[in-house]
XYZ file of C-alpha atoms in Angstrom:
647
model
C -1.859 4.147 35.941
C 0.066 7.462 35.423
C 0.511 8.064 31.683
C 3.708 10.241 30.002
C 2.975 12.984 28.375
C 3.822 13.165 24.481
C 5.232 16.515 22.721
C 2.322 17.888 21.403
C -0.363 18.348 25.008
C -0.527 17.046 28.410
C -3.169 14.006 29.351
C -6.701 16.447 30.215
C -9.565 14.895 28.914
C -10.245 17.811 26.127
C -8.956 17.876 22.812
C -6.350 20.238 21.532
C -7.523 23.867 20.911
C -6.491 23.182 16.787
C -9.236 20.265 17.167
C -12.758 21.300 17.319
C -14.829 18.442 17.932
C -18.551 18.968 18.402
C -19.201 17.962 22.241
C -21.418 15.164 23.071
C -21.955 14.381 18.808
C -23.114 10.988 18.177
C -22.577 10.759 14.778
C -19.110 11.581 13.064
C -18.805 14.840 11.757
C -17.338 16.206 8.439
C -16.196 19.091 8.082
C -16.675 21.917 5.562
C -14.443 20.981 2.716
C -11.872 23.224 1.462
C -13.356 25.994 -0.272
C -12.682 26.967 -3.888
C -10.411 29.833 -4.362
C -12.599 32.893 -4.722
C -13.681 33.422 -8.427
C -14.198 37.113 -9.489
C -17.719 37.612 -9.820
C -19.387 38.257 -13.112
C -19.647 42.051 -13.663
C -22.275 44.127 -13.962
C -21.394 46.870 -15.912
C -19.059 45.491 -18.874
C -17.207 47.216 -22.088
C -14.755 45.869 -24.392
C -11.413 47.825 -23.551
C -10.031 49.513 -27.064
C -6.767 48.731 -26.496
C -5.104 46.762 -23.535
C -1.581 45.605 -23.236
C -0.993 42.415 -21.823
C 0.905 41.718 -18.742
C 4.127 39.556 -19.564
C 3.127 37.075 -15.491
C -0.656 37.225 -16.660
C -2.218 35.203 -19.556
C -4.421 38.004 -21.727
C -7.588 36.922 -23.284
C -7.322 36.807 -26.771
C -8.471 40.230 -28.484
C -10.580 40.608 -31.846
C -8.892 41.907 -34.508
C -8.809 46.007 -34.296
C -10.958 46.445 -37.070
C -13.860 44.444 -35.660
C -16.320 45.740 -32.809
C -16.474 42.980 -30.031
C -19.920 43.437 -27.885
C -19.269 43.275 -23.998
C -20.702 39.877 -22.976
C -24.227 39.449 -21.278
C -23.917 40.361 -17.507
C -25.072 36.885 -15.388
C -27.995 36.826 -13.394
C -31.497 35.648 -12.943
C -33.351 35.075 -15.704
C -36.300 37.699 -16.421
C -34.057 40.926 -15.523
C -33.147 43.102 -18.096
C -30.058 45.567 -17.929
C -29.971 48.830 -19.962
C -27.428 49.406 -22.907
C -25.945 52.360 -20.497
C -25.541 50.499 -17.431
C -23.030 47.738 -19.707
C -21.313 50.140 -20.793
C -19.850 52.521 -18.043
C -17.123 51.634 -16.342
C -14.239 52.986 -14.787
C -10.947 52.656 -16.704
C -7.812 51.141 -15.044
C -4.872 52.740 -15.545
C -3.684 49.042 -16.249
C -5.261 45.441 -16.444
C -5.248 43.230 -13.013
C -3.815 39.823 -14.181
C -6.556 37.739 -14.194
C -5.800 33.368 -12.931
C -6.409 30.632 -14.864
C -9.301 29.628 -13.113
C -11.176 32.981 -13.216
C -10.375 32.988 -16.715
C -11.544 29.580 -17.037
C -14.512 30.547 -15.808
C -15.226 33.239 -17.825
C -15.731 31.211 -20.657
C -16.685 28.064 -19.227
C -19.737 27.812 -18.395
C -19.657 24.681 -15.849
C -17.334 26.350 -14.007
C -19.619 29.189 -12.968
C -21.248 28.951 -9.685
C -20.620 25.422 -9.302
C -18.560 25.205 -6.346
C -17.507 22.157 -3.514
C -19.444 22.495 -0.995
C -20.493 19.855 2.058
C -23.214 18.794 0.399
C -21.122 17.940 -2.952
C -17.880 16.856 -1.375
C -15.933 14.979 0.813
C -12.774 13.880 1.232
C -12.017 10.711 0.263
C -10.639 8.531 3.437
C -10.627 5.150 4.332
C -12.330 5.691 7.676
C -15.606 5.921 6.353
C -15.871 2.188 5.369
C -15.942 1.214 8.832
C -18.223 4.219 9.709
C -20.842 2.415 7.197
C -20.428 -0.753 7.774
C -21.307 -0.498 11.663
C -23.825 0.810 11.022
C -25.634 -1.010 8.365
C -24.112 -4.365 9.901
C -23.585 -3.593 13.258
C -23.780 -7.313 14.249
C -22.121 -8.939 11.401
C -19.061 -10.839 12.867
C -15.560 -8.452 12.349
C -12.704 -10.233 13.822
C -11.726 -13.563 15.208
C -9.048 -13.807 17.298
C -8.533 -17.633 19.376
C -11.768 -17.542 21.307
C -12.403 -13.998 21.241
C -15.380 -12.495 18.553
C -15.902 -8.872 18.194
C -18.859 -7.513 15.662
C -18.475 -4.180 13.593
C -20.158 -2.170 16.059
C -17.723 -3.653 19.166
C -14.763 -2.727 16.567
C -15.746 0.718 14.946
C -16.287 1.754 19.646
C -13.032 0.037 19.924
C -11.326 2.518 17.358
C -13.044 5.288 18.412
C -12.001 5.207 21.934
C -8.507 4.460 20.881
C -8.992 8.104 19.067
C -10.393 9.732 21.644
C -7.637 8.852 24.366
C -5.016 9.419 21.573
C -6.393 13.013 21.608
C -6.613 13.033 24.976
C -2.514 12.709 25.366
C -1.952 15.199 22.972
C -1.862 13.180 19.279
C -3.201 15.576 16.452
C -3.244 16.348 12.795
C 0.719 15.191 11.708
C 1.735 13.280 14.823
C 3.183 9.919 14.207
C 1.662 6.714 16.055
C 3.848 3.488 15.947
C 2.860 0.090 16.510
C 4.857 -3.293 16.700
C 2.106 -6.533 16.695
C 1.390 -9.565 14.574
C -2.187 -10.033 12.911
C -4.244 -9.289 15.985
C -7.112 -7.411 16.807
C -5.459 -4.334 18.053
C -3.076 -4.204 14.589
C -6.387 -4.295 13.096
C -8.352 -1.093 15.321
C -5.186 0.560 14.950
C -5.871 1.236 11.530
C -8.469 2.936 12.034
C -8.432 4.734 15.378
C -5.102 6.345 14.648
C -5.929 8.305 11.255
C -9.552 8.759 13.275
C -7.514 11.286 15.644
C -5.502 12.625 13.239
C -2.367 10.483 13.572
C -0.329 9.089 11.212
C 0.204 5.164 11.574
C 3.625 4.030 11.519
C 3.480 0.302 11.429
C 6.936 -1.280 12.738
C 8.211 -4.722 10.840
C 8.288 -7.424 13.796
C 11.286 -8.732 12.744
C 13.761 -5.379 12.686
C 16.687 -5.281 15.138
C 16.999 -2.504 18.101
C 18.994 -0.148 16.021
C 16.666 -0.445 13.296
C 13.371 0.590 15.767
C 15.761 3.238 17.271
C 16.160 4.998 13.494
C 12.197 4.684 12.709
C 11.603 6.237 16.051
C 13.511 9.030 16.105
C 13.202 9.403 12.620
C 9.423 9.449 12.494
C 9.297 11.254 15.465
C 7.338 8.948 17.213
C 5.458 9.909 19.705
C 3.159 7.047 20.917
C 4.492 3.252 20.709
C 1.731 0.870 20.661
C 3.790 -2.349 21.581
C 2.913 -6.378 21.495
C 4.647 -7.821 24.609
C 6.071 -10.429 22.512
C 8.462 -7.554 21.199
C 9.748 -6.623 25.131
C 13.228 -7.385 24.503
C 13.781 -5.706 21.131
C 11.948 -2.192 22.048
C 13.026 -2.146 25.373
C 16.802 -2.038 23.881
C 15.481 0.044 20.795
C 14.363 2.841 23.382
C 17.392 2.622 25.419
C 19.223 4.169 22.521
C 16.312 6.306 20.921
C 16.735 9.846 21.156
C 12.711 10.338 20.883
C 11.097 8.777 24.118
C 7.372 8.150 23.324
C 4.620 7.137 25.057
C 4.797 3.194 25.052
C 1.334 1.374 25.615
C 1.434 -2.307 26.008
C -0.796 -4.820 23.700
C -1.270 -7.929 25.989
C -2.495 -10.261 23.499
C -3.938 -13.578 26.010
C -2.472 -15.794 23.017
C 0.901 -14.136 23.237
C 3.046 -16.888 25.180
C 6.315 -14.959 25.673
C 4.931 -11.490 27.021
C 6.842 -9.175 29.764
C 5.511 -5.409 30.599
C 7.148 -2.932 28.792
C 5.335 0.300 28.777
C 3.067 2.583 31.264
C -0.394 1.148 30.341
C -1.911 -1.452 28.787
C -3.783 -1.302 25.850
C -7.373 -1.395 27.476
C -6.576 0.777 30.174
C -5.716 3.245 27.615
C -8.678 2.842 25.701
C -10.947 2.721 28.537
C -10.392 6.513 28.877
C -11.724 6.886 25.327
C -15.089 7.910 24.169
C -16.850 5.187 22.018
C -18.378 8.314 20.628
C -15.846 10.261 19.794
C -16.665 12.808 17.110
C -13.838 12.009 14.609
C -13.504 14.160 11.995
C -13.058 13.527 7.906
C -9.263 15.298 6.493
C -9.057 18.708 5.903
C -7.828 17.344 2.783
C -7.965 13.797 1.083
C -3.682 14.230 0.076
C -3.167 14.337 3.990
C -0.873 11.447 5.418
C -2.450 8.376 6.703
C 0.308 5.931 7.748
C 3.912 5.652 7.234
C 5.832 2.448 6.258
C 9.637 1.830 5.896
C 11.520 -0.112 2.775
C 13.643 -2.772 3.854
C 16.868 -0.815 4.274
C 18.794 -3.792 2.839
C 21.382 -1.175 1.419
C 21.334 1.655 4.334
C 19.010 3.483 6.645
C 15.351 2.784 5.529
C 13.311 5.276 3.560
C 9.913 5.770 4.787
C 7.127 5.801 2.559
C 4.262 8.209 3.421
C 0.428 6.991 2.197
C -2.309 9.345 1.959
C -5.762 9.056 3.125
C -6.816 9.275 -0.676
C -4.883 6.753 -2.089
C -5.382 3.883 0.808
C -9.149 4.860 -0.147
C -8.323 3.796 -4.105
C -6.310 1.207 -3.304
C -9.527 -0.200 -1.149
C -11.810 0.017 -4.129
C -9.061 -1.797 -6.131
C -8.686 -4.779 -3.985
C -12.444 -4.947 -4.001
C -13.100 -4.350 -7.912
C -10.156 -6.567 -9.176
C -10.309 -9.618 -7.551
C -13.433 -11.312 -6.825
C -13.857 -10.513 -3.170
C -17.765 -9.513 -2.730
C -19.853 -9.013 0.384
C -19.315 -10.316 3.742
C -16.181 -12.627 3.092
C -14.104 -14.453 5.218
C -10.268 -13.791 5.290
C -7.482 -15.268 7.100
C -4.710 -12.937 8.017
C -1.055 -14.952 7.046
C 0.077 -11.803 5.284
C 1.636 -9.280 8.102
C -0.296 -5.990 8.345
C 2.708 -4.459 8.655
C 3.917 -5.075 5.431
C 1.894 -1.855 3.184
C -0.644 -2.129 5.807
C -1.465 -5.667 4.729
C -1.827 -4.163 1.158
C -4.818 -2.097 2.156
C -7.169 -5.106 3.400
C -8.191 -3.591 6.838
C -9.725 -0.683 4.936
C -10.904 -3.211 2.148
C -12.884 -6.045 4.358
C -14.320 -3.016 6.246
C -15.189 -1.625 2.873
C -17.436 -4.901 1.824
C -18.274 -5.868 5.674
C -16.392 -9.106 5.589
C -14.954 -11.386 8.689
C -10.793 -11.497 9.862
C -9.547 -14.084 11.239
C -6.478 -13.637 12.577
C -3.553 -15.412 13.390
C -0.522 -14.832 15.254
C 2.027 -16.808 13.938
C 1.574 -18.762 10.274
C 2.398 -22.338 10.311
C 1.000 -25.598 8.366
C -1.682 -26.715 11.284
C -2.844 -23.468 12.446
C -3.401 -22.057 8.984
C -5.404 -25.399 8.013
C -7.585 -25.441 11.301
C -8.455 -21.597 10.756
C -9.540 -22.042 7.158
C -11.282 -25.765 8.118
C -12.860 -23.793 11.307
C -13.984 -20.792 9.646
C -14.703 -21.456 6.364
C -12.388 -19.138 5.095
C -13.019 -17.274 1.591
C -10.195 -15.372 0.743
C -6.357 -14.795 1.676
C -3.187 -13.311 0.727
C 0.309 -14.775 1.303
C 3.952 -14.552 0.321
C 5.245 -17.850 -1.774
C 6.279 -18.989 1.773
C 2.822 -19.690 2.894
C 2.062 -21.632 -0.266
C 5.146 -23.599 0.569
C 3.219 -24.323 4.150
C 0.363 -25.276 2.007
C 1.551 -27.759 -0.048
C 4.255 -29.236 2.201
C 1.770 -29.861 5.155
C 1.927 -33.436 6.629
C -1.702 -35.627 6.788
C -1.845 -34.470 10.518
C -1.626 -31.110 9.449
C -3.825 -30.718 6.594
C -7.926 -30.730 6.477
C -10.246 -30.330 3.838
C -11.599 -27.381 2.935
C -15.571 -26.969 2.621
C -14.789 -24.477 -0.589
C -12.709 -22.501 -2.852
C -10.382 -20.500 -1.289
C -9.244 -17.374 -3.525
C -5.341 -16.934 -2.939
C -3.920 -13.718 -3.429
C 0.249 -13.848 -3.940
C 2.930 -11.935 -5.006
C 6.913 -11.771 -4.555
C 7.946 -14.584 -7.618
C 5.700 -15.867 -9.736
C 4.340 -19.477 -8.568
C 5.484 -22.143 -10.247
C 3.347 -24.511 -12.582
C 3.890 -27.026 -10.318
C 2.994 -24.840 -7.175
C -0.132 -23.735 -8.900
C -1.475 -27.363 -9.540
C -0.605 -28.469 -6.119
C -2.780 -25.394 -5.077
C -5.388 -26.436 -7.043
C -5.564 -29.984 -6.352
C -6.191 -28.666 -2.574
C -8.706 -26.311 -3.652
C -7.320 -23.115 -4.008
C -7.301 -20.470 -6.410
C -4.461 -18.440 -7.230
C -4.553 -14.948 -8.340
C -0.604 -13.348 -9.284
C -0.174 -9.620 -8.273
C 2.723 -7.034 -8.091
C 4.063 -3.950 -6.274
C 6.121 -2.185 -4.192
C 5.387 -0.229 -0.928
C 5.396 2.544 -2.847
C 2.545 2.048 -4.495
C 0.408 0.415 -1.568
C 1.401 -3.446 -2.350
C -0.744 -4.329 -5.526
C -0.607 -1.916 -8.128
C -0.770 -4.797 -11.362
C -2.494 -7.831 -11.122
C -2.933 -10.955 -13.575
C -6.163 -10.046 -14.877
C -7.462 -14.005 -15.519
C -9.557 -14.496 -18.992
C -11.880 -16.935 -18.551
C -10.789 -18.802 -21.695
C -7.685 -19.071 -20.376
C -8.974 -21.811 -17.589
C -9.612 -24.495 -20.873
C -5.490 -24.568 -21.141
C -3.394 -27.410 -20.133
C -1.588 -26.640 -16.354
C 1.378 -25.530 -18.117
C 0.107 -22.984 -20.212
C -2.448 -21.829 -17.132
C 1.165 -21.004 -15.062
C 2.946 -19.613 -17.601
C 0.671 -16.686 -17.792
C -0.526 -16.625 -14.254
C 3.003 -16.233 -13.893
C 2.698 -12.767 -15.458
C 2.805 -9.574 -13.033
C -0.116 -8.612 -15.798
C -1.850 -4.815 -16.144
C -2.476 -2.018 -14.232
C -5.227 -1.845 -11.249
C -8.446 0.438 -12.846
C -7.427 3.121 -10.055
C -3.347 3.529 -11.016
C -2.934 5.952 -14.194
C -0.435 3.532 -15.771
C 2.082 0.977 -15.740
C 4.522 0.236 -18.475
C 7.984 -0.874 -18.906
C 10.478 1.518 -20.575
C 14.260 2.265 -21.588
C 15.405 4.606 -18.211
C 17.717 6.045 -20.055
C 15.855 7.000 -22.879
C 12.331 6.845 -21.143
C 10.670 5.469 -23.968
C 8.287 1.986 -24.054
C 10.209 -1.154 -24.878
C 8.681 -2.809 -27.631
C 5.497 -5.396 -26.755
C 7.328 -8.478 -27.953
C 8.174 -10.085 -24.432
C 11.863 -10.125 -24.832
C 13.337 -6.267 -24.865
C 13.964 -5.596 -21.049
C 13.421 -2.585 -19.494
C 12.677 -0.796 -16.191
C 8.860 -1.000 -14.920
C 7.317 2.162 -13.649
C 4.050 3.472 -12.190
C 2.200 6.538 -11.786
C -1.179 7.160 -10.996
C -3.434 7.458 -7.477
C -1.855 4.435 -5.744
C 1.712 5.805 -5.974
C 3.118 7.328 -2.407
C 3.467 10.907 -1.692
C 6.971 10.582 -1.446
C 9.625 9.663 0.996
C 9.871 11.707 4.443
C 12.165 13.936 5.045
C 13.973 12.623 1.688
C 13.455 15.085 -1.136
C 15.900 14.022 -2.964
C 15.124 10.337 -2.874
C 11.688 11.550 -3.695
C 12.698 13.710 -7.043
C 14.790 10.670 -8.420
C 11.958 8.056 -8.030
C 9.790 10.746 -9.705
C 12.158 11.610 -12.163
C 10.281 12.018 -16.164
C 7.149 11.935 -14.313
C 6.811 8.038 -13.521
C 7.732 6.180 -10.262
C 10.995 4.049 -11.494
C 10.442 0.968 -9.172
C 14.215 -0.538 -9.841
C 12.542 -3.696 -11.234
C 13.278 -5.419 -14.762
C 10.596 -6.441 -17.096
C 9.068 -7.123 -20.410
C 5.598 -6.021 -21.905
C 4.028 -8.638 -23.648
C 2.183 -8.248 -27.145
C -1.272 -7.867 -25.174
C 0.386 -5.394 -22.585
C 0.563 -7.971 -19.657
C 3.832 -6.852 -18.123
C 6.060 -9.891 -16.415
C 9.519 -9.427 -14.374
C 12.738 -10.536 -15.151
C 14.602 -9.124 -12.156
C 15.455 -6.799 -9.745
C 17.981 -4.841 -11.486
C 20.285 -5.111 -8.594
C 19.693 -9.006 -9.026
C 20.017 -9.650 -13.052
C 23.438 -11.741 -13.563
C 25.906 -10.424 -16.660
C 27.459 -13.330 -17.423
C 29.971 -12.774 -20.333
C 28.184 -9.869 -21.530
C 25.053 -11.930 -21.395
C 21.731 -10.912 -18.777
C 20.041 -13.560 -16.955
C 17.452 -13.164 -15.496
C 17.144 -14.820 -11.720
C 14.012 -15.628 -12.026
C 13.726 -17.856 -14.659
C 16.535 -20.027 -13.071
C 14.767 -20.224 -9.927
C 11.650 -21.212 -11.652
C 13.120 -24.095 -13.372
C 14.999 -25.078 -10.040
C 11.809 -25.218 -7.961
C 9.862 -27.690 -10.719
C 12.491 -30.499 -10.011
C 10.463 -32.624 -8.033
C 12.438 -32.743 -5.260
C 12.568 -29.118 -4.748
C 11.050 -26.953 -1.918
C 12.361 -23.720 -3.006
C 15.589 -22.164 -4.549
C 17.067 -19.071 -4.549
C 19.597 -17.940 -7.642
C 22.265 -14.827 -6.920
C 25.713 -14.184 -9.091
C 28.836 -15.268 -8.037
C 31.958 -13.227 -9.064
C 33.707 -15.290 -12.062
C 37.484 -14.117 -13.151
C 36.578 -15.728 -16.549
C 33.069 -14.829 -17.132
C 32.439 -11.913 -14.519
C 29.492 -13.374 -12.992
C 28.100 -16.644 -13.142
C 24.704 -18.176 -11.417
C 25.080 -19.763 -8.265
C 21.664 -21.736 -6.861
C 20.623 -21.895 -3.159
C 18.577 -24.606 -2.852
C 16.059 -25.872 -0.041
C 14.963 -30.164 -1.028
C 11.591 -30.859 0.147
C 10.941 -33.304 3.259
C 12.564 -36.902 2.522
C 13.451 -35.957 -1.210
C 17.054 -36.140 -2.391
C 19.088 -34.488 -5.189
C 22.882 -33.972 -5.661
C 23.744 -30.325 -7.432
C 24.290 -32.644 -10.712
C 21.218 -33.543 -10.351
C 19.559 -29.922 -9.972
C 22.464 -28.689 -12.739
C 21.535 -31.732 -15.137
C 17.916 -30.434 -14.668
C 18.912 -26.775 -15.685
C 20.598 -27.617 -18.742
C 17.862 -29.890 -19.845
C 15.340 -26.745 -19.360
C 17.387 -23.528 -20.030
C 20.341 -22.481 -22.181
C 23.982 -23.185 -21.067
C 25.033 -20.113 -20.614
C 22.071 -19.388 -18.141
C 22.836 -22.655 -16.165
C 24.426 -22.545 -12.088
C 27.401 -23.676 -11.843
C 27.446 -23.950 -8.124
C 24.672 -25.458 -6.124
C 24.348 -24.966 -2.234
C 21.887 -27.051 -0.191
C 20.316 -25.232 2.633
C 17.662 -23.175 4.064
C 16.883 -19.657 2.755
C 17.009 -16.556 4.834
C 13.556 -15.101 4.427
C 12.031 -11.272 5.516
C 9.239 -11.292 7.174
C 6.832 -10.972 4.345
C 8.403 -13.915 2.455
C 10.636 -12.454 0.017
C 13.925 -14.133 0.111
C 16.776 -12.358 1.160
C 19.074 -12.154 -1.645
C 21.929 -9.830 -0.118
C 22.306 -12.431 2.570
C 23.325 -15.086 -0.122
C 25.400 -12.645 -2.401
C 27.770 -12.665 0.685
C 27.083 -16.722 1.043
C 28.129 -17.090 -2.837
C 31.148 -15.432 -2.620
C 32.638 -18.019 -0.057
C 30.254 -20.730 -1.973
């Protein structure tokens, strides 16, 4: 089937000419790292200068005093050869001294920087892409993805994503060249992953639930120049690229469990990857800081920004997920959270990091997630609040019992006590994190003390509740005065703003320098989130700061309402905004969704408020009805700003 041609080469088999792949290699092939900037070598024939005046650009040694005589230092070499008094000390005089680096001065007096250099056999760049590279090959036959009926080991998947490289190549995609792709947790999200960075492409993955325009902006704006498309998503692209300036090459995913699919692109995605090489010789980075994939905020309040990863953060963000929560070898995890959303916080590279199995699923409801954990005796998973609502408001028909301990990674707001010992009754085990796409999903996590687990239920939620401490490979995380940018005081009441820096914060917005400088601004990423550090440093939200209410002067936070909302006992899940008050200025207004069969009037849910929670911090209106959610969960709080208003 005839392909298009993207921008950057036409669809002959070879590579680019700015790729040089060995031909015929079997193995994967790393290049020479970057090498060191050239040190000046250690000189031969050396004399302390009687006088020298110092360059104001260059940074002069310091001299002895005048009065002293400095000896010329030791020329370097092998050991055993001996230099003659004369040959130190004749040299030719320069009519003025060369300014001499940092690093060559560094050298000069540091002795482990002195023929010590990166080479290939000392250093690689860190990427992501080498997990799977391992993994094949020590477990080639260890199971790597479940998908319906279909099983694929780690040797069928690392093939997969090489070919998908290879014919990427093959239509022109190279170092910088942006790759999109619009699919639920399948297989192909999953290869994509991988095979993209593997040709030098930067992964782009689109949120399944944006709107035409939306796709249109993040295609142009990307410069997109291969779509790799579910056929679930025909309608939506197909308008998207009738108003896209950028036309890309579109190849269709036709997923056999998809059940509303039309043809939308050129190819399919296994024609396309049947022109690949399963032996493609992809190639490390030139250089760990190099883009990986690209993912795009919300845009709740404009055009989306677009958050660029790089190869060596996804990499630390990996070994996090693996050292912080207790993962292991060879586990089992279902996919409920979307890849899309921070590339499924970094768990494609992570399970191919510890060789584990993923089970995928399409679409997350009550019955299909308990038949996949029942079926195949799931270990791990990660889910918005939503999916815990699935969990514990499944029907007998729908729910099965599980044959053990299934860890449950969550973020968004902070479960409930009640939430956490339905969880637990059904054999789950919650672990709280926090982030942003900025900082590749999880960048804190509720690091659990095991004497904590002797506490009563209540106690156990209240500080699993906490958004907790830093992951071991972010620099730091702390909550401080913006203004002033100076630590609030550890004494879990003073609000401030949380920040971040460290490996696991994004390179930046693209194409937005500006955005970029003010989330960098005073050297921390300001995340535009409202907390408080607790005496033992375990950080815990109060709010977005777009979200807090000022009610006479007064903050509340959001949060808190909703949490004392959802443990009525006839509560699903609420949602708390401000409501514009001529009195008070703002005032809480609760969106509330009643479980199945349960009943409450808003007395009822206010009567409950005031019996938990200061007056002041009460709702005074109370709206029964379903929630509009994102796609990852999070509730959609500008939605109901607009609802409250009318309310």
């Amino acid at each position: 089937m005839a392909k298009r041609k993207t921008g950057k080469g036409s669809s002959k088999s070879k590579a680019p000419a700015k790729r040089k792949v060995a031909a015929k290699a079997k193995k994967t092939v790393r290049p020479a790292a970057k090498a060191a900037p050239k040190k000046a070598p250690a000189p031969k024939k050396v004399i302390a200068p009687k006088k020298v005046v110092a360059s104001k650009k260059a940074v002069a040694p310091k001299k002895a005093p005048a009065s002293r005589k400095v000896a010329a230092p030791k020329p370097l070499g092998r050991p055993g050869l001996r230099r003659s008094v004369k040959s130190r000390t004749s040299v030719t005089r320069l009519a003025a001294p060369r300014p001499v680096s940092h690093k060559t001065a560094l050298a000069a007096h540091n002795i482990y920087e002195r023929d010590l250099d990166r080479t290939p056999a000392n250093y690689a760049a860190l990427t992501p892409l080498q997990f799977i590279e391992r993994t094949a090959s020590v477990y080639p036959d260890h199971l790597a993805l479940i998908h319906g009926e279909r099983r694929q080991t780690w040797a069928e998947t690392y093939a997969r994503c090489r070919r998908l490289a290879s014919a990427l190549v093959k239509v022109g995609i190279g170092v910088g060249d942006t790759v999109a792709i619009m699919a639920p947790n399948i297989p192909e999200m999953y290869e994509a992953h991988f095979g993209v960075p593997m040709s030098g492409g930067v992964l782009n993955s689109l949120n399944t639930r944006l709107d035409a325009a939306m796709v249109a902006f993040i295609i142009d704006h990307s410069e997109t120049k291969v779509l790799l498309v579910d056929r679930e998503y025909h309608r939506v692209v197909t308008e998207a690229l009738a108003i896209a300036k950028t036309q890309p090459l579109v190849v269709d995913i036709d997923d056999p469990e998809c059940e509303d699919r039309a043809q939308i692109g050129d190819t399919t995605w296994e024609e396309f990857i049947a022109d690949g090489d399963p032996d493609f010789a992809w190639a490390y980075p030139s250089d760990e800081w190099n883009a990986i994939t690209l993912n795009y905020t919300s845009g709740t309040t404009g055009n989306p920004k677009g958050v660029v990863y790089s190869h060596r953060g996804a990499t630390l963000s990996s070994y996090g997920n693996a050292t912080q929560w207790p993962i292991g070898l060879h586990p089992v995890y279902l996919w409920t959270l979307p890849m899309f959303h921070c590339n499924g916080w970094c768990f494609p590279w992570t399970l191919a990091l510890v060789a584990g199995t993923s089970v995928c699923l399409r679409r997350p409801a009550a019955k299909p997630i308990f038949d996949a954990l029942a079926d195949n005796d799931v270990s791990h998973m990660c889910g918005a609040p939503i999916i815990m609502q699935l969990i514990i408001g499944a029907t007998d028909a729908e729910r099965r019992p599980l044959g053990r301990k299934v860890e449950f990674m969550t973020a968004a707001s902070p479960p409930p006590a009640a939430v956490l010992e339905a969880l637990e009754k059904q054999n789950f085990r919650v672990t709280h994190v926090y982030g942003l796409t900025e900082v590749y999903g999880p960048a804190t996590i509720c690091s659990w003390h095991q004497e904590w687990d002797a506490l009563p239920a209540h106690d156990r939620a209240r500080l699993k509740a906490r958004q907790g401490v830093r992951y071991a490979a972010q620099d730091g995380v702390t909550v401080m005065d913006p203004t002033t940018m100076k630590e609030v005081p550890r004494d879990g009441t003073t609000m401030g703003e949380v920040m971040f820096r460290g490996n696991i914060t994004m390179k930046g917005y693209l194409k937005n320098p500006t955005a970029t400088r003010d989330a960098f601004a005073g050297g921390w990423f300001h995340s535009g989130d409202l907390g408080v550090m607790h005496e033992d440093g375990y950080i815990e939200l109060r709010d977005r700061s777009k979200d807090i209410i000022i009610s006479g002067g007064e903050n509340i936070s959001t949060i808190e309402v909703e949490g004392v909302i959802i443990a009525h006992p006839a509560v699903a899940n609420a949602a708390v905004v401000a409501k514009p008050d001529e009195k008070w200025g703002e005032t809480p207004c609760a969106f509330v969704m009643l479980k199945p069969g349960a009943a409450a009037s808003a007395e009822d849910i206010i009567a409950h408020c005031r019996a938990n929670l200061a007056g002041f911090k009460c709702p005074r209106h109370v709206v029964f009805r379903d929630l509009p959610m994102t796609s990852t969960g999070k509730v959609q709080k500008y939605v109901l700003r607009e609802w409250a208003k009318a309310a």
